[in-house]
Amino acid sequence: MPETGPLHGDAATVVILRDGPDGVEVLLLERHGRGSFAGAWAFPGGTVDPEDGLIGAVEGTGAARAGGTANAVGTARADDAGASPHDAPLAVRRAAVRETREETRLRLTEDALVGLSVWVPPQRAEKRLRTWFFVAADPGGDVVLNDGEHVAYAWVTPAVALERHGAGEMVLFPPTWVTLHGLLGAETAALAIADAASRAPELYASLQLFAGDGQIEAVLWAGDAQYGNEAAMGPARHRLQMSSLPWVYERSE
C-alpha cells in the first residue's frame, strides 16, 4: 500500500448525464487559465464548506444510494484512504448540490445523487482533498456559468472528450479521464445511472509512478502489481499510462 497521511478535507463532484443525438452526453466545465487546475475541463463540484455540515436540513433528504448512508450530522471526515467509499456524509451531498447550483445554476437534489467513486490524491499533491464522485441525471434548464470560476461549458460524449484530450485539444486530469473512460459504451443516461446504483462506489487511492526525468509516467491504483512496490513485476495492471498522448487505461480482469 502507498504511504498514507492526512487529508485537508473533502470535495464533491457531480457527473451530470443526458441523452444526446450521438449518445450519452456529460457536462464538462472549463476552468480559467489560472489557479488550481488551470484550463482544465472538469465536472461541476468543489470543496465541502463548514456550513454544509450544519444541522438544519430535513433529515432523510440526503438518503444515500449505491450503498451510501446519509449522515444526519453531516460532518465530512478528513481521514485517509481507509475510509469506506460507501458512506458519503450528508455534508458531502449538500456540497455537491450547492456547488452545482453555484457553478451552473442547475438544481439537483441530494436524493438524485448516486455514488460513483471516491478519489484520494497522491501524497505529493499540494492540497489533498478526498473527492466523492456522484452521477445524476440532467435536471433540465439552461446552464449559466459562474464567470469567476469557468469560461466555457460543453455537453459532450465521453468518446469525443477523450479524443479531444488525446489530440491535445482538451485538458483533463486523471479522475475526470478515468470517469469518462468508464462511461464509454453507455447506451442511455438512465442505464448508466442504474449501473452505478447497482454496485458500490470504487475507491481510487492514487499512487504516482515517475520516469527518470521526474515526469509522471503513470498513476496506479489497487490491483496493480507495482502499487506500493516499485520493484514488483507482474502482469496485474490497474493504471493510467500518461507518458504521452493519448493516455492509456490498463486494468487486468
Coordinates of N, CA and C in Angstrom, one line a residue:
M1 N 0.8 -1.2 0.0 CA 0.0 0.0 0.0 C 0.9 1.3 0.0
P2 N 0.4 2.3 -0.6 CA 1.2 3.6 -0.6 C 1.2 4.2 0.8
E3 N 2.1 5.0 1.0 CA 2.2 5.7 2.3 C 1.0 6.6 2.4
T4 N 0.4 6.6 3.7 CA -0.8 7.4 3.9 C -0.4 8.6 4.8
G5 N -1.3 9.6 4.8 CA -1.0 10.8 5.5 C -2.3 11.6 5.6
P6 N -2.3 12.7 6.3 CA -3.5 13.5 6.5 C -4.1 14.1 5.2
L7 N -5.4 14.1 5.1 CA -6.0 14.9 4.0 C -6.4 16.3 4.6
H8 N -6.7 17.2 3.6 CA -7.0 18.5 4.0 C -8.5 18.8 4.0
G9 N -9.3 17.8 3.8 CA -10.7 17.9 3.7 C -11.4 17.1 2.6
D10 N -12.6 17.4 2.3 CA -13.4 16.7 1.3 C -13.9 17.6 0.3
A11 N -14.2 17.0 -0.9 CA -14.8 17.7 -2.0 C -15.8 16.8 -2.6
A12 N -16.7 17.4 -3.4 CA -17.7 16.7 -4.1 C -17.8 17.1 -5.6
T13 N -18.1 16.1 -6.4 CA -18.1 16.3 -7.9 C -19.4 15.6 -8.4
V14 N -20.1 16.2 -9.4 CA -21.2 15.5 -9.9 C -21.1 15.4 -11.4
V15 N -21.2 14.1 -11.9 CA -21.2 13.8 -13.3 C -22.6 13.8 -13.8
I16 N -23.0 14.9 -14.5 CA -24.4 15.1 -14.9 C -24.5 14.5 -16.3
L17 N -25.5 13.6 -16.5 CA -25.7 12.9 -17.8 C -27.0 13.3 -18.4
R18 N -27.0 13.3 -19.8 CA -28.2 13.4 -20.5 C -28.1 12.6 -21.8
D19 N -29.2 12.3 -22.5 CA -29.2 11.6 -23.8 C -29.1 12.7 -24.9
G20 N -28.1 12.5 -25.8 CA -27.9 13.4 -26.9 C -28.1 12.7 -28.2
P21 N -28.0 13.4 -29.3 CA -28.2 12.8 -30.6 C -27.2 11.7 -31.0
D22 N -26.0 11.8 -30.4 CA -24.9 10.8 -30.6 C -24.6 9.9 -29.5
G23 N -25.6 9.9 -28.5 CA -25.4 9.0 -27.3 C -25.4 9.8 -26.0
V24 N -25.0 9.1 -25.0 CA -24.9 9.8 -23.7 C -23.9 10.9 -23.7
E25 N -24.4 12.1 -23.1 CA -23.5 13.3 -23.0 C -23.3 13.6 -21.6
V26 N -22.2 14.2 -21.3 CA -21.8 14.6 -19.9 C -21.5 16.1 -20.0
L27 N -21.8 16.7 -18.9 CA -21.5 18.2 -18.8 C -20.1 18.4 -18.2
L28 N -19.3 19.1 -19.0 CA -17.9 19.5 -18.6 C -17.8 21.0 -18.6
L29 N -17.1 21.5 -17.6 CA -16.8 22.9 -17.4 C -15.4 23.2 -17.6
E30 N -15.0 24.3 -18.3 CA -13.6 24.7 -18.5 C -13.2 25.8 -17.5
R31 N -12.2 25.5 -16.7 CA -11.7 26.4 -15.7 C -10.9 27.5 -16.3
H32 N -10.8 28.7 -15.6 CA -9.9 29.8 -16.0 C -8.5 29.3 -16.2
G33 N -7.7 30.0 -16.9 CA -6.3 29.6 -17.1 C -5.4 30.1 -16.0
R34 N -5.9 30.1 -14.8 CA -5.1 30.5 -13.6 C -5.6 29.7 -12.4
G35 N -4.8 29.6 -11.4 CA -5.2 29.0 -10.2 C -5.1 27.5 -10.3
S36 N -5.8 26.8 -9.4 CA -5.8 25.3 -9.4 C -6.4 24.7 -10.6
F37 N -5.8 23.7 -11.2 CA -6.3 23.0 -12.4 C -6.6 24.0 -13.5
A38 N -5.7 24.9 -13.7 CA -5.9 26.0 -14.7 C -6.1 25.4 -16.1
G39 N -7.2 25.9 -16.7 CA -7.5 25.5 -18.1 C -8.1 24.1 -18.2
A40 N -8.3 23.4 -17.1 CA -8.8 22.0 -17.2 C -10.3 22.0 -17.4
W41 N -10.8 20.9 -18.0 CA -12.2 20.7 -18.1 C -12.5 19.6 -17.1
A42 N -13.6 19.9 -16.3 CA -14.0 19.0 -15.2 C -15.5 19.0 -15.0
F43 N -15.9 18.2 -14.1 CA -17.3 18.1 -13.8 C -17.6 19.2 -12.7
P44 N -18.9 19.6 -12.6 CA -19.2 20.6 -11.5 C -18.9 20.0 -10.2
G45 N -18.4 20.9 -9.3 CA -18.1 20.4 -7.9 C -17.1 21.4 -7.2
G46 N -16.9 21.0 -6.0 CA -15.9 21.9 -5.2 C -15.8 21.4 -3.8
T47 N -15.2 22.2 -3.0 CA -14.8 21.8 -1.6 C -16.1 21.8 -0.7
V48 N -16.1 20.9 0.2 CA -17.1 20.9 1.3 C -16.9 22.0 2.2
D49 N -17.8 22.9 2.4 CA -17.7 24.0 3.3 C -18.2 23.7 4.7
P50 N -17.8 24.4 5.7 CA -18.3 24.1 7.1 C -19.8 24.2 7.2
E51 N -20.4 25.1 6.5 CA -21.9 25.2 6.6 C -22.6 24.1 6.0
D52 N -21.9 23.3 5.1 CA -22.6 22.1 4.5 C -22.8 21.1 5.6
G53 N -22.1 21.1 6.7 CA -22.3 20.2 7.8 C -23.2 20.6 8.9
L54 N -23.8 21.8 8.8 CA -24.7 22.3 9.8 C -26.0 21.5 9.9
I55 N -26.5 21.2 11.1 CA -27.8 20.6 11.2 C -28.8 21.6 10.9
G56 N -29.9 21.2 10.2 CA -30.9 22.2 9.9 C -31.7 21.7 8.7
A57 N -31.1 20.9 7.8 CA -31.8 20.4 6.7 C -32.7 19.3 7.2
V58 N -33.8 19.0 6.4 CA -34.7 17.9 6.8 C -34.0 16.6 6.8
E59 N -34.0 15.8 7.8 CA -33.3 14.6 7.9 C -34.0 13.6 6.9
G60 N -33.1 12.9 6.2 CA -33.6 11.9 5.2 C -33.5 12.4 3.8
T61 N -33.4 13.8 3.6 CA -33.3 14.3 2.2 C -32.0 13.8 1.5
G62 N -31.0 13.5 2.3 CA -29.8 13.0 1.7 C -29.6 11.5 1.7
A63 N -30.7 10.8 1.8 CA -30.6 9.3 1.8 C -29.7 8.8 0.7
A64 N -28.7 8.1 1.1 CA -27.7 7.7 0.1 C -28.1 6.6 -0.8
R65 N -27.6 6.5 -2.0 CA -27.8 5.4 -2.9 C -26.5 4.7 -3.1
A66 N -26.6 3.6 -3.9 CA -25.4 2.8 -4.2 C -24.6 2.5 -3.0
G67 N -25.3 2.1 -1.9 CA -24.6 1.6 -0.7 C -24.3 2.7 0.2
G68 N -24.6 4.0 -0.1 CA -24.3 5.1 0.7 C -25.3 5.2 1.9
T69 N -24.9 6.0 2.9 CA -25.7 6.2 4.1 C -25.6 7.6 4.5
A70 N -26.8 8.3 4.6 CA -26.8 9.7 5.0 C -26.3 9.8 6.4
N71 N -25.6 10.9 6.6 CA -25.1 11.2 8.0 C -25.9 12.4 8.5
A72 N -26.7 12.2 9.5 CA -27.7 13.2 9.9 C -26.9 14.5 10.4
V73 N -25.7 14.3 11.0 CA -25.0 15.5 11.5 C -24.3 16.1 10.3
G74 N -23.9 15.3 9.3 CA -23.3 15.9 8.1 C -21.9 16.3 8.2
T75 N -21.1 15.8 9.1 CA -19.7 16.2 9.3 C -18.8 15.4 8.3
A76 N -18.1 16.1 7.4 CA -17.3 15.5 6.5 C -15.9 15.1 7.1
R77 N -15.6 13.9 7.2 CA -14.3 13.4 7.8 C -13.2 13.7 6.9
A78 N -12.0 13.9 7.5 CA -10.8 14.1 6.7 C -9.7 13.0 7.0
D79 N -10.2 11.8 7.2 CA -9.3 10.7 7.3 C -8.8 10.3 6.0
D80 N -7.9 9.3 5.9 CA -7.3 9.0 4.6 C -8.0 7.8 3.9
A81 N -7.2 7.1 3.1 CA -7.8 6.2 2.1 C -8.5 5.0 2.8
G82 N -8.4 4.8 4.1 CA -9.0 3.6 4.7 C -10.5 3.8 4.8
A83 N -11.0 5.0 4.7 CA -12.4 5.3 4.8 C -13.2 4.5 3.8
S84 N -14.4 4.0 4.2 CA -15.2 3.3 3.2 C -15.8 4.3 2.2
P85 N -15.8 4.0 0.9 CA -16.4 4.9 -0.1 C -17.9 4.7 -0.1
H86 N -18.5 3.8 0.8 CA -19.9 3.7 0.8 C -20.6 4.8 1.5
D87 N -19.9 5.4 2.5 CA -20.6 6.3 3.4 C -20.3 7.8 3.1
A88 N -20.9 8.3 2.1 CA -20.8 9.7 1.8 C -21.5 10.5 2.8
P89 N -20.8 11.3 3.6 CA -21.5 12.1 4.6 C -22.6 13.1 4.0
L90 N -23.6 13.4 4.7 CA -24.6 14.3 4.2 C -24.0 15.6 3.8
A91 N -23.0 16.1 4.5 CA -22.3 17.3 4.2 C -21.8 17.3 2.7
V92 N -21.2 16.1 2.3 CA -20.7 16.0 1.0 C -21.8 16.1 0.0
R93 N -22.9 15.5 0.2 CA -24.0 15.5 -0.7 C -24.6 17.0 -0.8
R94 N -24.7 17.6 0.3 CA -25.1 19.0 0.3 C -24.1 19.9 -0.6
A95 N -22.8 19.6 -0.4 CA -21.8 20.4 -1.1 C -22.0 20.1 -2.6
A96 N -22.2 18.9 -3.0 CA -22.4 18.5 -4.4 C -23.5 19.3 -5.0
V97 N -24.7 19.4 -4.3 CA -25.8 20.1 -4.8 C -25.5 21.6 -4.9
R98 N -25.0 22.1 -3.8 CA -24.7 23.6 -3.7 C -23.7 24.0 -4.8
E99 N -22.6 23.3 -4.9 CA -21.6 23.6 -5.9 C -22.1 23.6 -7.3
T100 N -22.9 22.6 -7.6 CA -23.5 22.5 -9.0 C -24.4 23.7 -9.2
R101 N -25.2 24.1 -8.3 CA -26.1 25.3 -8.4 C -25.2 26.5 -8.6
E102 N -24.2 26.7 -7.8 CA -23.4 27.9 -7.9 C -22.6 28.0 -9.2
E103 N -22.2 26.9 -9.7 CA -21.4 26.9 -10.9 C -22.2 26.9 -12.2
T104 N -23.4 26.3 -12.2 CA -24.1 26.1 -13.4 C -25.6 26.6 -13.3
R105 N -26.1 26.8 -12.2 CA -27.5 27.2 -11.9 C -28.4 26.0 -12.1
L106 N -27.9 24.8 -12.3 CA -28.7 23.6 -12.4 C -29.0 23.2 -11.0
R107 N -30.3 22.8 -10.8 CA -30.7 22.5 -9.5 C -31.0 20.9 -9.3
L108 N -30.1 20.3 -8.6 CA -30.2 18.9 -8.3 C -30.7 18.8 -6.8
T109 N -31.1 17.6 -6.5 CA -31.5 17.3 -5.1 C -30.5 16.2 -4.6
E110 N -30.4 16.2 -3.3 CA -29.5 15.2 -2.7 C -29.9 13.8 -3.0
D111 N -31.2 13.5 -3.1 CA -31.6 12.2 -3.4 C -31.4 11.8 -4.8
A112 N -31.1 12.7 -5.7 CA -30.8 12.4 -7.1 C -29.4 11.9 -7.3
L113 N -28.5 12.1 -6.3 CA -27.1 11.7 -6.4 C -26.9 10.2 -6.2
V114 N -26.2 9.6 -7.1 CA -25.8 8.2 -7.0 C -24.3 8.1 -6.9
G115 N -23.8 7.4 -5.8 CA -22.4 7.3 -5.6 C -21.7 6.6 -6.7
L116 N -20.6 7.2 -7.2 CA -19.9 6.6 -8.3 C -18.5 6.1 -7.9
S117 N -17.7 7.0 -7.2 CA -16.3 6.7 -6.8 C -15.9 7.7 -5.8
V118 N -14.7 7.3 -5.2 CA -14.1 8.2 -4.2 C -12.6 8.3 -4.6
W119 N -12.1 9.5 -4.7 CA -10.7 9.6 -5.1 C -9.8 10.3 -4.0
V120 N -8.7 9.6 -3.7 CA -7.8 10.1 -2.7 C -6.5 10.5 -3.5
P121 N -6.1 11.7 -3.4 CA -4.9 12.2 -4.2 C -3.6 11.6 -3.7
P122 N -2.6 11.6 -4.5 CA -1.3 11.1 -4.1 C -0.7 12.0 -3.0
Q123 N 0.4 11.5 -2.4 CA 1.0 12.2 -1.3 C 1.6 13.6 -1.7
R124 N 2.1 13.6 -3.0 CA 2.7 14.8 -3.4 C 1.8 16.0 -3.8
A125 N 0.5 15.7 -3.8 CA -0.5 16.7 -4.2 C -0.4 17.9 -3.2
E126 N -0.5 19.1 -3.7 CA -0.3 20.3 -2.9 C -1.4 20.4 -1.9
K127 N -2.7 20.2 -2.3 CA -3.8 20.3 -1.5 C -4.6 19.0 -1.6
R128 N -4.5 18.1 -0.6 CA -5.1 16.8 -0.7 C -6.5 16.8 -0.2
L129 N -7.4 16.8 -1.1 CA -8.9 16.7 -0.8 C -9.4 15.4 -1.3
R130 N -10.0 14.6 -0.4 CA -10.7 13.4 -0.8 C -11.9 13.8 -1.6
T131 N -12.1 13.3 -2.8 CA -13.2 13.8 -3.6 C -14.2 12.7 -3.9
W132 N -15.5 12.9 -3.6 CA -16.6 12.0 -3.8 C -17.2 12.3 -5.1
F133 N -17.3 11.3 -6.0 CA -17.9 11.5 -7.3 C -19.3 10.9 -7.3
F134 N -20.3 11.7 -7.7 CA -21.6 11.2 -7.9 C -22.0 11.3 -9.3
V135 N -23.1 10.6 -9.7 CA -23.6 10.7 -11.0 C -25.1 11.0 -10.9
A136 N -25.6 11.8 -11.8 CA -27.0 12.3 -11.7 C -27.5 12.6 -13.1
A137 N -28.8 12.5 -13.2 CA -29.5 12.9 -14.5 C -29.6 14.4 -14.6
D138 N -29.5 14.9 -15.8 CA -29.7 16.4 -16.1 C -31.0 16.8 -15.6
P139 N -31.1 17.8 -14.6 CA -32.4 18.2 -14.1 C -33.1 19.1 -15.0
G140 N -32.5 19.5 -16.2 CA -33.2 20.4 -17.1 C -32.9 21.9 -16.8
G141 N -33.1 22.7 -17.7 CA -32.8 24.1 -17.5 C -31.5 24.5 -18.2
D142 N -31.3 25.8 -18.4 CA -30.1 26.3 -19.1 C -28.9 26.4 -18.1
V143 N -27.8 26.0 -18.7 CA -26.5 26.2 -17.9 C -26.1 27.6 -17.9
V144 N -25.9 28.2 -16.8 CA -25.4 29.6 -16.6 C -24.2 29.5 -15.8
L145 N -23.0 29.8 -16.4 CA -21.8 29.7 -15.7 C -21.5 30.8 -14.7
N146 N -20.8 30.5 -13.6 CA -20.2 31.4 -12.7 C -18.9 31.9 -13.3
D147 N -18.9 33.2 -13.8 CA -17.8 33.7 -14.6 C -16.5 33.7 -13.7
G148 N -16.6 33.7 -12.4 CA -15.4 33.8 -11.6 C -14.7 32.5 -11.6
E149 N -15.3 31.4 -12.0 CA -14.7 30.1 -12.0 C -14.5 29.4 -13.3
H150 N -15.4 29.6 -14.3 CA -15.3 28.9 -15.5 C -15.5 29.9 -16.7
V151 N -15.0 29.4 -17.8 CA -15.1 30.3 -19.0 C -15.9 29.6 -20.1
A152 N -16.2 28.4 -20.0 CA -17.0 27.7 -21.1 C -17.6 26.4 -20.5
Y153 N -18.6 25.9 -21.2 CA -19.1 24.5 -20.8 C -19.4 23.8 -22.1
A154 N -19.5 22.5 -22.0 CA -19.9 21.7 -23.2 C -20.6 20.4 -22.7
W155 N -21.7 20.1 -23.4 CA -22.3 18.8 -23.3 C -21.6 17.9 -24.4
V156 N -20.9 16.9 -24.0 CA -20.1 16.1 -24.9 C -20.2 14.7 -24.6
T157 N -20.1 13.8 -25.6 CA -20.0 12.4 -25.3 C -18.6 12.1 -24.7
P158 N -18.5 11.0 -23.9 CA -17.2 10.7 -23.3 C -16.2 10.4 -24.4
A159 N -16.6 9.7 -25.5 CA -15.7 9.4 -26.5 C -15.1 10.6 -27.2
V160 N -15.9 11.6 -27.4 CA -15.4 12.9 -28.0 C -14.5 13.6 -27.1
A161 N -14.8 13.6 -25.8 CA -13.9 14.3 -24.8 C -12.6 13.6 -24.8
L162 N -12.6 12.3 -24.8 CA -11.3 11.6 -24.7 C -10.5 11.8 -26.0
E163 N -11.2 11.8 -27.1 CA -10.5 12.1 -28.4 C -9.9 13.5 -28.4
R164 N -10.6 14.5 -27.9 CA -10.0 15.8 -27.9 C -8.8 15.9 -26.9
H165 N -8.9 15.2 -25.8 CA -7.8 15.2 -24.9 C -6.6 14.5 -25.6
G166 N -6.8 13.4 -26.2 CA -5.7 12.7 -26.9 C -5.1 13.5 -28.0
A167 N -5.8 14.4 -28.6 CA -5.3 15.3 -29.6 C -4.7 16.6 -29.0
G168 N -4.7 16.7 -27.7 CA -4.1 17.9 -27.1 C -5.0 19.1 -27.1
E169 N -6.3 18.9 -27.4 CA -7.2 20.0 -27.5 C -8.1 20.2 -26.2
M170 N -8.0 19.3 -25.3 CA -8.8 19.5 -24.0 C -7.9 19.0 -22.9
V171 N -7.8 19.8 -21.8 CA -7.0 19.4 -20.7 C -7.9 18.6 -19.7
L172 N -7.5 17.4 -19.4 CA -8.3 16.6 -18.4 C -7.3 16.1 -17.3
F173 N -7.7 16.0 -16.1 CA -6.9 15.4 -15.1 C -7.4 13.9 -14.9
P174 N -6.5 13.1 -14.3 CA -6.8 11.6 -14.3 C -8.2 11.2 -13.8
P175 N -8.7 11.8 -12.7 CA -10.0 11.3 -12.2 C -11.1 11.6 -13.3
T176 N -11.0 12.7 -13.9 CA -12.0 13.1 -15.0 C -11.8 12.1 -16.2
W177 N -10.6 11.9 -16.6 CA -10.3 11.0 -17.7 C -10.8 9.6 -17.4
V178 N -10.5 9.0 -16.3 CA -10.9 7.7 -15.9 C -12.4 7.6 -15.8
T179 N -13.1 8.6 -15.3 CA -14.5 8.6 -15.2 C -15.2 8.6 -16.6
L180 N -14.7 9.4 -17.5 CA -15.2 9.4 -18.8 C -14.9 8.1 -19.5
H181 N -13.8 7.5 -19.3 CA -13.5 6.2 -19.9 C -14.5 5.1 -19.4
G182 N -14.9 5.2 -18.1 CA -15.8 4.3 -17.6 C -17.2 4.4 -18.2
L183 N -17.5 5.5 -18.8 CA -18.8 5.8 -19.4 C -18.9 5.4 -20.9
L184 N -17.8 5.0 -21.4 CA -17.8 4.6 -22.8 C -18.7 3.4 -23.0
G185 N -19.5 3.5 -24.0 CA -20.4 2.4 -24.3 C -21.8 2.5 -23.6
A186 N -22.0 3.4 -22.7 CA -23.3 3.6 -22.1 C -24.3 3.8 -23.1
E187 N -25.4 3.1 -23.0 CA -26.5 3.2 -24.0 C -27.4 4.4 -23.8
T188 N -27.7 4.6 -22.6 CA -28.6 5.8 -22.2 C -28.1 6.3 -20.8
A189 N -28.5 7.6 -20.6 CA -28.1 8.2 -19.3 C -28.8 7.4 -18.1
A190 N -30.0 7.0 -18.3 CA -30.7 6.2 -17.3 C -30.0 4.9 -17.0
L191 N -29.6 4.2 -18.0 CA -28.9 2.9 -17.8 C -27.6 3.1 -17.1
A192 N -26.9 4.2 -17.5 CA -25.6 4.5 -16.8 C -25.7 4.7 -15.4
I193 N -26.8 5.5 -15.0 CA -27.0 5.8 -13.6 C -27.5 4.5 -12.9
A194 N -28.3 3.7 -13.5 CA -28.7 2.5 -12.9 C -27.6 1.5 -12.7
D195 N -26.6 1.5 -13.6 CA -25.4 0.7 -13.4 C -24.6 1.1 -12.2
A196 N -24.5 2.4 -12.1 CA -23.7 3.0 -10.9 C -24.5 2.6 -9.6
A197 N -25.8 2.7 -9.6 CA -26.6 2.4 -8.4 C -26.5 0.9 -8.1
S198 N -26.1 0.0 -9.0 CA -26.2 -1.4 -8.8 C -24.9 -1.9 -8.1
R199 N -23.9 -1.1 -7.9 CA -22.6 -1.5 -7.3 C -22.1 -0.4 -6.4
A200 N -21.2 -0.9 -5.5 CA -20.6 0.0 -4.6 C -19.7 1.0 -5.3
P201 N -19.6 2.2 -4.8 CA -18.6 3.2 -5.4 C -17.2 2.6 -5.2
E202 N -16.4 2.9 -6.2 CA -15.0 2.4 -6.1 C -14.0 3.4 -5.5
L203 N -13.1 2.9 -4.7 CA -12.1 3.8 -4.1 C -10.9 3.8 -4.9
Y204 N -10.4 5.0 -5.3 CA -9.2 5.2 -6.1 C -8.2 6.0 -5.2
A205 N -7.3 5.3 -4.5 CA -6.3 5.9 -3.7 C -5.0 5.9 -4.6
S206 N -4.7 7.1 -5.2 CA -3.8 7.2 -6.3 C -2.3 7.2 -5.8
L207 N -1.5 6.5 -6.6 CA 0.0 6.4 -6.4 C 0.6 6.8 -7.7
Q208 N 1.5 7.8 -7.7 CA 2.2 8.2 -8.9 C 3.4 7.4 -9.2
L209 N 3.7 7.1 -10.4 CA 4.9 6.4 -10.9 C 5.6 7.4 -11.7
F210 N 6.9 7.7 -11.4 CA 7.7 8.7 -12.1 C 8.7 8.1 -13.0
A211 N 8.9 8.8 -14.1 CA 10.0 8.4 -15.0 C 11.3 9.0 -14.5
G212 N 12.4 8.6 -15.2 CA 13.7 9.0 -14.8 C 13.9 10.5 -14.9
D213 N 13.2 11.2 -15.7 CA 13.3 12.7 -15.8 C 12.4 13.4 -14.8
G214 N 11.7 12.7 -14.0 CA 10.9 13.3 -12.9 C 9.5 13.5 -13.4
Q215 N 9.1 13.2 -14.6 CA 7.8 13.4 -15.1 C 6.9 12.2 -14.7
I216 N 5.6 12.5 -14.5 CA 4.7 11.4 -14.1 C 4.5 10.5 -15.3
E217 N 4.9 9.2 -15.1 CA 4.7 8.2 -16.2 C 3.4 7.6 -16.1
A218 N 2.9 7.3 -14.9 CA 1.6 6.7 -14.7 C 1.0 6.9 -13.4
V219 N -0.3 6.8 -13.2 CA -1.0 6.8 -11.9 C -1.5 5.4 -11.7
L220 N -1.2 4.8 -10.5 CA -1.6 3.4 -10.2 C -2.6 3.4 -9.1
W221 N -3.4 2.3 -9.1 CA -4.4 2.1 -8.1 C -4.3 0.6 -7.6
A222 N -5.0 0.3 -6.6 CA -5.1 -1.0 -6.0 C -5.4 -2.0 -7.1
G223 N -4.6 -3.1 -7.1 CA -4.8 -4.1 -8.1 C -3.6 -4.2 -9.1
D224 N -2.8 -3.1 -9.1 CA -1.7 -3.1 -10.0 C -0.5 -3.8 -9.2
A225 N 0.3 -4.5 -10.0 CA 1.4 -5.3 -9.4 C 2.4 -4.3 -8.7
Q226 N 2.6 -3.1 -9.2 CA 3.5 -2.2 -8.7 C 2.9 -1.2 -7.6
Y227 N 1.7 -1.4 -7.3 CA 1.0 -0.5 -6.4 C 1.7 -0.6 -5.0
G228 N 2.4 0.4 -4.6 CA 3.1 0.4 -3.3 C 4.4 -0.3 -3.3
N229 N 4.8 -0.8 -4.5 CA 6.1 -1.6 -4.5 C 6.6 -1.4 -5.9
E230 N 7.5 -0.4 -6.1 CA 8.0 -0.1 -7.5 C 8.9 -1.2 -8.0
A231 N 9.4 -2.0 -7.1 CA 10.3 -3.1 -7.6 C 9.5 -4.3 -8.1
A232 N 8.2 -4.4 -7.8 CA 7.4 -5.5 -8.1 C 7.2 -5.6 -9.7
M233 N 7.2 -6.8 -10.1 CA 7.0 -7.1 -11.6 C 5.9 -8.2 -11.7
G234 N 4.9 -7.9 -12.5 CA 3.9 -8.9 -12.7 C 2.9 -8.5 -13.7
P235 N 2.0 -9.3 -14.1 CA 1.1 -9.0 -15.2 C -0.1 -8.1 -14.7
A236 N -0.4 -8.1 -13.4 CA -1.6 -7.3 -12.9 C -1.4 -5.8 -13.2
R237 N -2.4 -5.2 -13.8 CA -2.4 -3.8 -14.1 C -3.7 -3.1 -13.6
H238 N -3.5 -2.0 -13.0 CA -4.6 -1.0 -12.8 C -4.0 0.3 -12.8
R239 N -3.8 0.9 -13.9 CA -3.1 2.2 -14.0 C -3.5 3.0 -15.2
L240 N -3.2 4.3 -15.2 CA -3.4 5.2 -16.3 C -2.0 5.6 -16.8
Q241 N -1.6 5.1 -18.0 CA -0.3 5.5 -18.6 C -0.4 6.9 -19.2
M242 N 0.5 7.8 -18.7 CA 0.4 9.2 -19.0 C 1.7 9.7 -19.6
S243 N 2.6 8.9 -20.1 CA 3.9 9.4 -20.6 C 3.7 10.1 -21.9
S244 N 2.7 9.8 -22.6 CA 2.4 10.5 -23.9 C 1.0 10.5 -24.2
L245 N 0.5 11.3 -25.1 CA -0.9 11.3 -25.6 C -1.0 10.4 -26.8
P246 N -2.1 9.7 -26.9 CA -3.2 9.6 -25.9 C -2.9 8.7 -24.7
W247 N -3.5 9.1 -23.6 CA -3.3 8.3 -22.4 C -4.0 6.9 -22.6
V248 N -3.5 5.9 -21.9 CA -4.0 4.5 -22.0 C -4.3 4.0 -20.6
Y249 N -5.6 3.5 -20.4 CA -6.0 2.9 -19.2 C -5.8 1.4 -19.3
E250 N -5.1 0.9 -18.3 CA -4.9 -0.6 -18.3 C -5.5 -1.2 -17.0
R251 N -6.3 -2.2 -17.1 CA -6.9 -2.8 -15.9 C -7.0 -4.3 -16.2
S252 N -6.3 -5.1 -15.4 CA -6.4 -6.6 -15.6 C -7.8 -7.1 -15.2
E253 N -8.3 -8.1 -15.8 CA -9.6 -8.7 -15.5 C -9.5 -9.5 -14.2

